[in-house]
Amino acid sequence: MKKYIVFIFSFVLFYMLVQLLSGWVLTAFYMPDLSLTNSNLSDEVVFGQSSFLPLITSLTIATISYYLSQKLFVKNMK
């Protein structure tokens, strides 16, 4: 169980790190479409919704892969 907790903790840590780095890179290389500046644009900014569904899905897949790898590793050792 201790191996599983370490695995999930490191997985979540790396997942968050990749999300932060990809967001930083996407923001740094964002090029706005200047052709839209002549049209009537509102001054209101709307941000997207955040969801935990991708993280939960990734954790589920990581859990399944962890248990499968443990079962295959034990069978290969015998």
PDB file of N, CA and C in Angstrom:
ATOM      1  N   MET A   1       0.823  -1.196   0.000  1.00  0.00           N
ATOM      2  CA  MET A   1       0.000   0.000   0.000  1.00  0.00           C
ATOM      3  C   MET A   1       0.871   1.265   0.000  1.00  0.00           C
ATOM      4  N   LYS A   2       2.030   1.175   0.659  1.00  0.00           N
ATOM      5  CA  LYS A   2       2.917   2.331   0.716  1.00  0.00           C
ATOM      6  C   LYS A   2       3.445   2.676  -0.671  1.00  0.00           C
ATOM      7  N   LYS A   3       3.748   1.653  -1.482  1.00  0.00           N
ATOM      8  CA  LYS A   3       4.217   1.894  -2.847  1.00  0.00           C
ATOM      9  C   LYS A   3       3.141   2.589  -3.671  1.00  0.00           C
ATOM     10  N   TYR A   4       1.904   2.194  -3.455  1.00  0.00           N
ATOM     11  CA  TYR A   4       0.786   2.790  -4.199  1.00  0.00           C
ATOM     12  C   TYR A   4       0.629   4.268  -3.836  1.00  0.00           C
ATOM     13  N   ILE A   5       0.714   4.597  -2.573  1.00  0.00           N
ATOM     14  CA  ILE A   5       0.562   5.987  -2.131  1.00  0.00           C
ATOM     15  C   ILE A   5       1.691   6.846  -2.700  1.00  0.00           C
ATOM     16  N   VAL A   6       2.911   6.331  -2.667  1.00  0.00           N
ATOM     17  CA  VAL A   6       4.042   7.070  -3.242  1.00  0.00           C
ATOM     18  C   VAL A   6       3.839   7.241  -4.743  1.00  0.00           C
ATOM     19  N   PHE A   7       3.374   6.190  -5.411  1.00  0.00           N
ATOM     20  CA  PHE A   7       3.134   6.255  -6.848  1.00  0.00           C
ATOM     21  C   PHE A   7       2.074   7.300  -7.184  1.00  0.00           C
ATOM     22  N   ILE A   8       0.945   7.287  -6.487  1.00  0.00           N
ATOM     23  CA  ILE A   8      -0.132   8.238  -6.758  1.00  0.00           C
ATOM     24  C   ILE A   8       0.300   9.661  -6.422  1.00  0.00           C
ATOM     25  N   PHE A   9       1.011   9.837  -5.316  1.00  0.00           N
ATOM     26  CA  PHE A   9       1.490  11.171  -4.945  1.00  0.00           C
ATOM     27  C   PHE A   9       2.430  11.725  -6.009  1.00  0.00           C
ATOM     28  N   SER A  10       3.370  10.910  -6.469  1.00  0.00           N
ATOM     29  CA  SER A  10       4.295  11.379  -7.503  1.00  0.00           C
ATOM     30  C   SER A  10       3.562  11.609  -8.824  1.00  0.00           C
ATOM     31  N   PHE A  11       2.569  10.782  -9.124  1.00  0.00           N
ATOM     32  CA  PHE A  11       1.793  10.963 -10.342  1.00  0.00           C
ATOM     33  C   PHE A  11       1.046  12.294 -10.310  1.00  0.00           C
ATOM     34  N   VAL A  12       0.400  12.599  -9.202  1.00  0.00           N
ATOM     35  CA  VAL A  12      -0.335  13.864  -9.074  1.00  0.00           C
ATOM     36  C   VAL A  12       0.631  15.046  -9.148  1.00  0.00           C
ATOM     37  N   LEU A  13       1.772  14.922  -8.522  1.00  0.00           N
ATOM     38  CA  LEU A  13       2.769  15.994  -8.558  1.00  0.00           C
ATOM     39  C   LEU A  13       3.241  16.251  -9.987  1.00  0.00           C
ATOM     40  N   PHE A  14       3.581  15.206 -10.722  1.00  0.00           N
ATOM     41  CA  PHE A  14       4.017  15.369 -12.104  1.00  0.00           C
ATOM     42  C   PHE A  14       2.886  15.843 -13.001  1.00  0.00           C
ATOM     43  N   TYR A  15       1.672  15.383 -12.740  1.00  0.00           N
ATOM     44  CA  TYR A  15       0.513  15.831 -13.518  1.00  0.00           C
ATOM     45  C   TYR A  15       0.314  17.335 -13.364  1.00  0.00           C
ATOM     46  N   MET A  16       0.386  17.824 -12.126  1.00  0.00           N
ATOM     47  CA  MET A  16       0.218  19.259 -11.881  1.00  0.00           C
ATOM     48  C   MET A  16       1.367  20.055 -12.486  1.00  0.00           C
ATOM     49  N   LEU A  17       2.579  19.521 -12.414  1.00  0.00           N
ATOM     50  CA  LEU A  17       3.728  20.197 -12.996  1.00  0.00           C
ATOM     51  C   LEU A  17       3.581  20.318 -14.514  1.00  0.00           C
ATOM     52  N   VAL A  18       3.152  19.256 -15.168  1.00  0.00           N
ATOM     53  CA  VAL A  18       2.944  19.299 -16.620  1.00  0.00           C
ATOM     54  C   VAL A  18       1.833  20.271 -16.979  1.00  0.00           C
ATOM     55  N   GLN A  19       0.767  20.309 -16.206  1.00  0.00           N
ATOM     56  CA  GLN A  19      -0.326  21.235 -16.467  1.00  0.00           C
ATOM     57  C   GLN A  19       0.143  22.685 -16.328  1.00  0.00           C
ATOM     58  N   LEU A  20       0.909  22.972 -15.288  1.00  0.00           N
ATOM     59  CA  LEU A  20       1.431  24.334 -15.089  1.00  0.00           C
ATOM     60  C   LEU A  20       2.390  24.733 -16.210  1.00  0.00           C
ATOM     61  N   LEU A  21       3.295  23.837 -16.566  1.00  0.00           N
ATOM     62  CA  LEU A  21       4.258  24.152 -17.623  1.00  0.00           C
ATOM     63  C   LEU A  21       3.583  24.317 -18.980  1.00  0.00           C
ATOM     64  N   SER A  22       2.607  23.464 -19.284  1.00  0.00           N
ATOM     65  CA  SER A  22       1.923  23.596 -20.574  1.00  0.00           C
ATOM     66  C   SER A  22       1.096  24.879 -20.618  1.00  0.00           C
ATOM     67  N   GLY A  23       0.483  25.252 -19.513  1.00  0.00           N
ATOM     68  CA  GLY A  23      -0.249  26.512 -19.460  1.00  0.00           C
ATOM     69  C   GLY A  23       0.666  27.705 -19.619  1.00  0.00           C
ATOM     70  N   TRP A  24       1.840  27.633 -19.013  1.00  0.00           N
ATOM     71  CA  TRP A  24       2.811  28.705 -19.129  1.00  0.00           C
ATOM     72  C   TRP A  24       3.301  28.844 -20.568  1.00  0.00           C
ATOM     73  N   VAL A  25       3.613  27.716 -21.209  1.00  0.00           N
ATOM     74  CA  VAL A  25       4.091  27.747 -22.600  1.00  0.00           C
ATOM     75  C   VAL A  25       2.996  28.250 -23.534  1.00  0.00           C
ATOM     76  N   LEU A  26       1.782  27.766 -23.353  1.00  0.00           N
ATOM     77  CA  LEU A  26       0.679  28.220 -24.208  1.00  0.00           C
ATOM     78  C   LEU A  26       0.415  29.711 -24.038  1.00  0.00           C
ATOM     79  N   THR A  27       0.530  30.201 -22.814  1.00  0.00           N
ATOM     80  CA  THR A  27       0.331  31.631 -22.577  1.00  0.00           C
ATOM     81  C   THR A  27       1.472  32.447 -23.173  1.00  0.00           C
ATOM     82  N   ALA A  28       2.678  31.949 -23.049  1.00  0.00           N
ATOM     83  CA  ALA A  28       3.839  32.682 -23.562  1.00  0.00           C
ATOM     84  C   ALA A  28       3.812  32.800 -25.087  1.00  0.00           C
ATOM     85  N   PHE A  29       3.319  31.781 -25.765  1.00  0.00           N
ATOM     86  CA  PHE A  29       3.317  31.783 -27.232  1.00  0.00           C
ATOM     87  C   PHE A  29       1.968  32.163 -27.833  1.00  0.00           C
ATOM     88  N   TYR A  30       1.070  32.690 -27.031  1.00  0.00           N
ATOM     89  CA  TYR A  30      -0.248  33.080 -27.538  1.00  0.00           C
ATOM     90  C   TYR A  30      -0.119  34.305 -28.438  1.00  0.00           C
ATOM     91  N   MET A  31      -0.727  34.213 -29.605  1.00  0.00           N
ATOM     92  CA  MET A  31      -0.747  35.332 -30.552  1.00  0.00           C
ATOM     93  C   MET A  31      -2.209  35.704 -30.791  1.00  0.00           C
ATOM     94  N   PRO A  32      -2.647  36.863 -30.323  1.00  0.00           N
ATOM     95  CA  PRO A  32      -4.045  37.241 -30.506  1.00  0.00           C
ATOM     96  C   PRO A  32      -4.339  37.523 -31.981  1.00  0.00           C
ATOM     97  N   ASP A  33      -5.585  37.294 -32.375  1.00  0.00           N
ATOM     98  CA  ASP A  33      -6.019  37.553 -33.742  1.00  0.00           C
ATOM     99  C   ASP A  33      -6.358  39.035 -33.855  1.00  0.00           C
ATOM    100  N   LEU A  34      -5.488  39.798 -34.485  1.00  0.00           N
ATOM    101  CA  LEU A  34      -5.657  41.245 -34.560  1.00  0.00           C
ATOM    102  C   LEU A  34      -6.767  41.655 -35.529  1.00  0.00           C
ATOM    103  N   SER A  35      -7.223  40.750 -36.379  1.00  0.00           N
ATOM    104  CA  SER A  35      -8.304  41.094 -37.299  1.00  0.00           C
ATOM    105  C   SER A  35      -9.633  41.264 -36.560  1.00  0.00           C
ATOM    106  N   LEU A  36      -9.727  40.742 -35.364  1.00  0.00           N
ATOM    107  CA  LEU A  36     -10.963  40.864 -34.588  1.00  0.00           C
ATOM    108  C   LEU A  36     -11.052  42.188 -33.828  1.00  0.00           C
ATOM    109  N   THR A  37     -10.007  42.976 -33.820  1.00  0.00           N
ATOM    110  CA  THR A  37     -10.014  44.207 -33.034  1.00  0.00           C
ATOM    111  C   THR A  37     -10.900  45.282 -33.645  1.00  0.00           C
ATOM    112  N   ASN A  38     -11.198  45.213 -34.933  1.00  0.00           N
ATOM    113  CA  ASN A  38     -12.040  46.218 -35.569  1.00  0.00           C
ATOM    114  C   ASN A  38     -13.525  45.978 -35.335  1.00  0.00           C
ATOM    115  N   SER A  39     -13.900  44.790 -34.989  1.00  0.00           N
ATOM    116  CA  SER A  39     -15.312  44.487 -34.763  1.00  0.00           C
ATOM    117  C   SER A  39     -15.723  44.908 -33.352  1.00  0.00           C
ATOM    118  N   ASN A  40     -17.018  44.891 -33.092  1.00  0.00           N
ATOM    119  CA  ASN A  40     -17.527  45.251 -31.770  1.00  0.00           C
ATOM    120  C   ASN A  40     -17.238  44.127 -30.784  1.00  0.00           C
ATOM    121  N   LEU A  41     -16.319  44.371 -29.921  1.00  0.00           N
ATOM    122  CA  LEU A  41     -15.981  43.400 -28.887  1.00  0.00           C
ATOM    123  C   LEU A  41     -16.379  43.966 -27.535  1.00  0.00           C
ATOM    124  N   SER A  42     -16.857  43.095 -26.689  1.00  0.00           N
ATOM    125  CA  SER A  42     -17.229  43.561 -25.359  1.00  0.00           C
ATOM    126  C   SER A  42     -15.980  43.676 -24.494  1.00  0.00           C
ATOM    127  N   ASP A  43     -16.074  44.474 -23.454  1.00  0.00           N
ATOM    128  CA  ASP A  43     -14.961  44.649 -22.526  1.00  0.00           C
ATOM    129  C   ASP A  43     -14.958  43.590 -21.433  1.00  0.00           C
ATOM    130  N   GLU A  44     -15.889  42.676 -21.503  1.00  0.00           N
ATOM    131  CA  GLU A  44     -16.022  41.648 -20.484  1.00  0.00           C
ATOM    132  C   GLU A  44     -15.137  40.458 -20.829  1.00  0.00           C
ATOM    133  N   VAL A  45     -14.419  39.962 -19.838  1.00  0.00           N
ATOM    134  CA  VAL A  45     -13.549  38.810 -20.027  1.00  0.00           C
ATOM    135  C   VAL A  45     -14.213  37.605 -19.376  1.00  0.00           C
ATOM    136  N   VAL A  46     -14.282  36.505 -20.120  1.00  0.00           N
ATOM    137  CA  VAL A  46     -14.883  35.273 -19.602  1.00  0.00           C
ATOM    138  C   VAL A  46     -13.822  34.185 -19.632  1.00  0.00           C
ATOM    139  N   PHE A  47     -13.579  33.573 -18.490  1.00  0.00           N
ATOM    140  CA  PHE A  47     -12.611  32.492 -18.399  1.00  0.00           C
ATOM    141  C   PHE A  47     -13.337  31.165 -18.453  1.00  0.00           C
ATOM    142  N   GLY A  48     -12.620  30.135 -18.873  1.00  0.00           N
ATOM    143  CA  GLY A  48     -13.203  28.802 -18.970  1.00  0.00           C
ATOM    144  C   GLY A  48     -13.460  28.184 -17.613  1.00  0.00           C
ATOM    145  N   GLN A  49     -14.235  27.165 -17.611  1.00  0.00           N
ATOM    146  CA  GLN A  49     -14.545  26.436 -16.393  1.00  0.00           C
ATOM    147  C   GLN A  49     -13.425  25.444 -16.085  1.00  0.00           C
ATOM    148  N   SER A  50     -13.099  25.285 -14.826  1.00  0.00           N
ATOM    149  CA  SER A  50     -12.117  24.274 -14.456  1.00  0.00           C
ATOM    150  C   SER A  50     -12.852  23.016 -14.023  1.00  0.00           C
ATOM    151  N   SER A  51     -12.221  21.900 -14.272  1.00  0.00           N
ATOM    152  CA  SER A  51     -12.838  20.627 -13.963  1.00  0.00           C
ATOM    153  C   SER A  51     -11.789  19.678 -13.399  1.00  0.00           C
ATOM    154  N   PHE A  52     -12.213  18.840 -12.474  1.00  0.00           N
ATOM    155  CA  PHE A  52     -11.329  17.824 -11.924  1.00  0.00           C
ATOM    156  C   PHE A  52     -11.476  16.506 -12.679  1.00  0.00           C
ATOM    157  N   LEU A  53     -12.325  16.448 -13.679  1.00  0.00           N
ATOM    158  CA  LEU A  53     -12.556  15.210 -14.408  1.00  0.00           C
ATOM    159  C   LEU A  53     -11.295  14.672 -15.076  1.00  0.00           C
ATOM    160  N   PRO A  54     -10.468  15.501 -15.752  1.00  0.00           N
ATOM    161  CA  PRO A  54      -9.238  14.934 -16.329  1.00  0.00           C
ATOM    162  C   PRO A  54      -8.295  14.349 -15.281  1.00  0.00           C
ATOM    163  N   LEU A  55      -8.198  14.990 -14.118  1.00  0.00           N
ATOM    164  CA  LEU A  55      -7.346  14.465 -13.060  1.00  0.00           C
ATOM    165  C   LEU A  55      -7.893  13.148 -12.522  1.00  0.00           C
ATOM    166  N   ILE A  56      -9.195  13.077 -12.298  1.00  0.00           N
ATOM    167  CA  ILE A  56      -9.808  11.849 -11.791  1.00  0.00           C
ATOM    168  C   ILE A  56      -9.651  10.717 -12.798  1.00  0.00           C
ATOM    169  N   THR A  57      -9.838  11.015 -14.076  1.00  0.00           N
ATOM    170  CA  THR A  57      -9.657  10.008 -15.116  1.00  0.00           C
ATOM    171  C   THR A  57      -8.216   9.528 -15.157  1.00  0.00           C
ATOM    172  N   SER A  58      -7.274  10.454 -15.075  1.00  0.00           N
ATOM    173  CA  SER A  58      -5.855  10.081 -15.085  1.00  0.00           C
ATOM    174  C   SER A  58      -5.490   9.254 -13.859  1.00  0.00           C
ATOM    175  N   LEU A  59      -6.028   9.611 -12.702  1.00  0.00           N
ATOM    176  CA  LEU A  59      -5.758   8.829 -11.493  1.00  0.00           C
ATOM    177  C   LEU A  59      -6.323   7.424 -11.590  1.00  0.00           C
ATOM    178  N   THR A  60      -7.499   7.296 -12.186  1.00  0.00           N
ATOM    179  CA  THR A  60      -8.095   5.977 -12.370  1.00  0.00           C
ATOM    180  C   THR A  60      -7.231   5.121 -13.297  1.00  0.00           C
ATOM    181  N   ILE A  61      -6.796   5.714 -14.401  1.00  0.00           N
ATOM    182  CA  ILE A  61      -5.937   4.990 -15.334  1.00  0.00           C
ATOM    183  C   ILE A  61      -4.599   4.641 -14.683  1.00  0.00           C
ATOM    184  N   ALA A  62      -4.040   5.566 -13.897  1.00  0.00           N
ATOM    185  CA  ALA A  62      -2.780   5.297 -13.209  1.00  0.00           C
ATOM    186  C   ALA A  62      -2.936   4.172 -12.193  1.00  0.00           C
ATOM    187  N   THR A  63      -4.065   4.139 -11.489  1.00  0.00           N
ATOM    188  CA  THR A  63      -4.321   3.081 -10.516  1.00  0.00           C
ATOM    189  C   THR A  63      -4.422   1.726 -11.200  1.00  0.00           C
ATOM    190  N   ILE A  64      -5.160   1.670 -12.288  1.00  0.00           N
ATOM    191  CA  ILE A  64      -5.308   0.414 -13.026  1.00  0.00           C
ATOM    192  C   ILE A  64      -3.952  -0.044 -13.560  1.00  0.00           C
ATOM    193  N   SER A  65      -3.188   0.879 -14.122  1.00  0.00           N
ATOM    194  CA  SER A  65      -1.880   0.496 -14.666  1.00  0.00           C
ATOM    195  C   SER A  65      -0.917   0.072 -13.557  1.00  0.00           C
ATOM    196  N   TYR A  66      -1.015   0.704 -12.393  1.00  0.00           N
ATOM    197  CA  TYR A  66      -0.160   0.309 -11.275  1.00  0.00           C
ATOM    198  C   TYR A  66      -0.459  -1.123 -10.850  1.00  0.00           C
ATOM    199  N   TYR A  67      -1.740  -1.431 -10.658  1.00  0.00           N
ATOM    200  CA  TYR A  67      -2.096  -2.785 -10.226  1.00  0.00           C
ATOM    201  C   TYR A  67      -1.794  -3.825 -11.295  1.00  0.00           C
ATOM    202  N   LEU A  68      -1.982  -3.484 -12.555  1.00  0.00           N
ATOM    203  CA  LEU A  68      -1.631  -4.421 -13.614  1.00  0.00           C
ATOM    204  C   LEU A  68      -0.128  -4.661 -13.661  1.00  0.00           C
ATOM    205  N   SER A  69       0.650  -3.608 -13.506  1.00  0.00           N
ATOM    206  CA  SER A  69       2.102  -3.778 -13.523  1.00  0.00           C
ATOM    207  C   SER A  69       2.577  -4.590 -12.325  1.00  0.00           C
ATOM    208  N   GLN A  70       1.939  -4.412 -11.179  1.00  0.00           N
ATOM    209  CA  GLN A  70       2.309  -5.195 -10.001  1.00  0.00           C
ATOM    210  C   GLN A  70       1.973  -6.667 -10.197  1.00  0.00           C
ATOM    211  N   LYS A  71       0.817  -6.951 -10.796  1.00  0.00           N
ATOM    212  CA  LYS A  71       0.433  -8.342 -11.038  1.00  0.00           C
ATOM    213  C   LYS A  71       1.361  -8.981 -12.066  1.00  0.00           C
ATOM    214  N   LEU A  72       1.685  -8.263 -13.141  1.00  0.00           N
ATOM    215  CA  LEU A  72       2.572  -8.813 -14.154  1.00  0.00           C
ATOM    216  C   LEU A  72       3.989  -8.978 -13.616  1.00  0.00           C
ATOM    217  N   PHE A  73       4.426  -8.060 -12.770  1.00  0.00           N
ATOM    218  CA  PHE A  73       5.761  -8.146 -12.199  1.00  0.00           C
ATOM    219  C   PHE A  73       5.879  -9.342 -11.267  1.00  0.00           C
ATOM    220  N   VAL A  74       4.861  -9.608 -10.477  1.00  0.00           N
ATOM    221  CA  VAL A  74       4.875 -10.741  -9.548  1.00  0.00           C
ATOM    222  C   VAL A  74       4.879 -12.048 -10.342  1.00  0.00           C
ATOM    223  N   LYS A  75       4.087 -12.131 -11.420  1.00  0.00           N
ATOM    224  CA  LYS A  75       4.042 -13.356 -12.218  1.00  0.00           C
ATOM    225  C   LYS A  75       5.363 -13.590 -12.934  1.00  0.00           C
ATOM    226  N   ASN A  76       6.032 -12.536 -13.373  1.00  0.00           N
ATOM    227  CA  ASN A  76       7.317 -12.695 -14.062  1.00  0.00           C
ATOM    228  C   ASN A  76       8.429 -13.088 -13.109  1.00  0.00           C
ATOM    229  N   MET A  77       8.305 -12.757 -11.837  1.00  0.00           N
ATOM    230  CA  MET A  77       9.341 -13.095 -10.857  1.00  0.00           C
ATOM    231  C   MET A  77       9.305 -14.575 -10.475  1.00  0.00           C
ATOM    232  N   LYS A  78       8.161 -15.230 -10.631  1.00  0.00           N
ATOM    233  CA  LYS A  78       8.034 -16.643 -10.220  1.00  0.00           C
ATOM    234  C   LYS A  78       8.654 -17.576 -11.197  1.00  0.00           C
TER     235      LYS A  78
END
